[in-house]
């Protein structure tokens, strides 16, 4: 069963998250409910949960500090879901750099919590499967997998760069043959690097469309398509079935 730790300094929100969701039906066990970041840190170390649902702003230790701390510890395989508010978007952008992909915007709605939790569970299962494959492959595979993880980390931190490419990463970061790196990346992730990069950028665009008032042109610039916002629109429509503007309008109605 998937283990979950909940952390929020507001008692009402803690209780709502703990009692108003049928976690057992989702295959999730609530291991701890914490009132601040310090309690959450201790609970995470004690229970080693798969999911942590935490507010961004908390006394003692913030949600972002928890993310940063545990993202550097390889023995943990944790997906963080961050509770945020519209005015805290800058904090959320900081979390993106630490590989957080799941956000819940206050005021909370049960169906949205469940939907985002299910996505996070899928990510946990994928990461565990990847970890198992790495463990079965011997030393060379583990070294390669670490290299691919570094490529993915580099993308997370530099997806805004319109010049970002696998060749750039291979030449300037790893001093490796780009064809070799591309083959290995595809073997492990199941997709070509360019497709992976586009997925990351479209995911960031969706978040910006939902949670900011930035223009489509501004969003294109923030995710690496500033030189060609029209191309961003084409890619977005191909990935989602609708234009960025239509996507924003639908999410606002919901």
Short mmCIF file of N, CA and C in Angstrom, two decimals, residues 130 134 137-152 174 176 179-191:
data_model
loop_
_atom_site.label_atom_id
_atom_site.label_comp_id
_atom_site.label_asym_id
_atom_site.label_seq_id
_atom_site.Cartn_x
_atom_site.Cartn_y
_atom_site.Cartn_z
N UNK A 130 11.57 1.97 -12.20
CA UNK A 130 12.86 2.39 -12.76
C UNK A 130 14.00 2.03 -11.81
N UNK A 134 17.17 -0.46 -12.49
CA UNK A 134 18.55 -0.05 -12.26
C UNK A 134 19.28 -1.06 -11.38
N UNK A 137 20.39 -4.35 -13.26
CA UNK A 137 21.20 -4.28 -14.46
C UNK A 137 22.70 -4.33 -14.28
N UNK A 138 23.19 -4.43 -13.05
CA UNK A 138 24.63 -4.45 -12.86
C UNK A 138 25.22 -3.06 -12.79
N UNK A 139 26.51 -2.98 -12.56
CA UNK A 139 27.16 -1.70 -12.31
C UNK A 139 27.07 -0.77 -13.51
N UNK A 140 27.31 -1.27 -14.72
CA UNK A 140 27.31 -0.40 -15.89
C UNK A 140 25.94 0.25 -16.09
N UNK A 141 24.87 -0.53 -15.93
CA UNK A 141 23.52 0.00 -16.08
C UNK A 141 23.23 1.06 -15.03
N UNK A 142 23.68 0.84 -13.82
CA UNK A 142 23.44 1.81 -12.76
C UNK A 142 24.15 3.13 -13.06
N UNK A 143 25.38 3.01 -13.58
CA UNK A 143 26.11 4.22 -13.93
C UNK A 143 25.40 4.96 -15.05
N UNK A 144 24.95 4.23 -16.03
CA UNK A 144 24.23 4.86 -17.14
C UNK A 144 22.94 5.51 -16.63
N UNK A 145 22.21 4.81 -15.81
CA UNK A 145 20.95 5.35 -15.31
C UNK A 145 21.17 6.64 -14.53
N UNK A 146 22.25 6.70 -13.81
CA UNK A 146 22.58 7.94 -13.10
C UNK A 146 22.82 9.06 -14.11
N UNK A 147 23.45 8.72 -15.22
CA UNK A 147 23.71 9.71 -16.25
C UNK A 147 22.41 10.23 -16.85
N UNK A 148 21.49 9.33 -17.12
CA UNK A 148 20.20 9.73 -17.67
C UNK A 148 19.42 10.58 -16.67
N UNK A 149 19.51 10.22 -15.41
CA UNK A 149 18.85 11.03 -14.38
C UNK A 149 19.42 12.45 -14.39
N UNK A 150 20.72 12.57 -14.58
CA UNK A 150 21.32 13.90 -14.63
C UNK A 150 20.84 14.68 -15.84
N UNK A 151 20.63 13.99 -16.96
CA UNK A 151 20.07 14.65 -18.14
C UNK A 151 18.68 15.18 -17.82
N UNK A 152 17.87 14.37 -17.17
CA UNK A 152 16.50 14.78 -16.82
C UNK A 152 16.53 15.95 -15.84
N UNK A 174 28.41 16.47 -20.32
CA UNK A 174 28.88 15.11 -20.08
C UNK A 174 30.05 14.70 -20.98
N UNK A 176 30.07 13.51 -23.92
CA UNK A 176 29.75 12.19 -24.45
C UNK A 176 29.28 12.33 -25.89
N UNK A 179 24.93 10.68 -30.11
CA UNK A 179 24.15 9.54 -30.62
C UNK A 179 24.06 8.43 -29.57
N UNK A 180 25.18 8.18 -28.90
CA UNK A 180 25.18 7.17 -27.84
C UNK A 180 24.23 7.58 -26.71
N UNK A 181 24.34 8.84 -26.27
CA UNK A 181 23.49 9.32 -25.19
C UNK A 181 22.02 9.26 -25.59
N UNK A 182 21.73 9.62 -26.83
CA UNK A 182 20.35 9.58 -27.31
C UNK A 182 19.78 8.17 -27.30
N UNK A 183 20.58 7.20 -27.74
CA UNK A 183 20.12 5.80 -27.75
C UNK A 183 19.86 5.31 -26.33
N UNK A 184 20.78 5.61 -25.45
CA UNK A 184 20.63 5.15 -24.06
C UNK A 184 19.44 5.83 -23.38
N UNK A 185 19.25 7.10 -23.67
CA UNK A 185 18.10 7.82 -23.09
C UNK A 185 16.80 7.19 -23.55
N UNK A 186 16.71 6.86 -24.82
CA UNK A 186 15.48 6.27 -25.35
C UNK A 186 15.26 4.87 -24.79
N UNK A 187 16.33 4.10 -24.65
CA UNK A 187 16.20 2.75 -24.12
C UNK A 187 15.64 2.76 -22.70
N UNK A 188 16.11 3.71 -21.88
CA UNK A 188 15.67 3.71 -20.48
C UNK A 188 14.32 4.39 -20.28
N UNK A 189 14.08 5.48 -20.99
CA UNK A 189 12.84 6.24 -20.76
C UNK A 189 11.72 5.82 -21.70
N UNK A 190 12.07 5.13 -22.78
CA UNK A 190 11.04 4.73 -23.73
C UNK A 190 10.63 5.81 -24.70
N UNK A 191 11.36 6.92 -24.73
CA UNK A 191 11.03 8.00 -25.66
C UNK A 191 12.29 8.76 -26.06
#
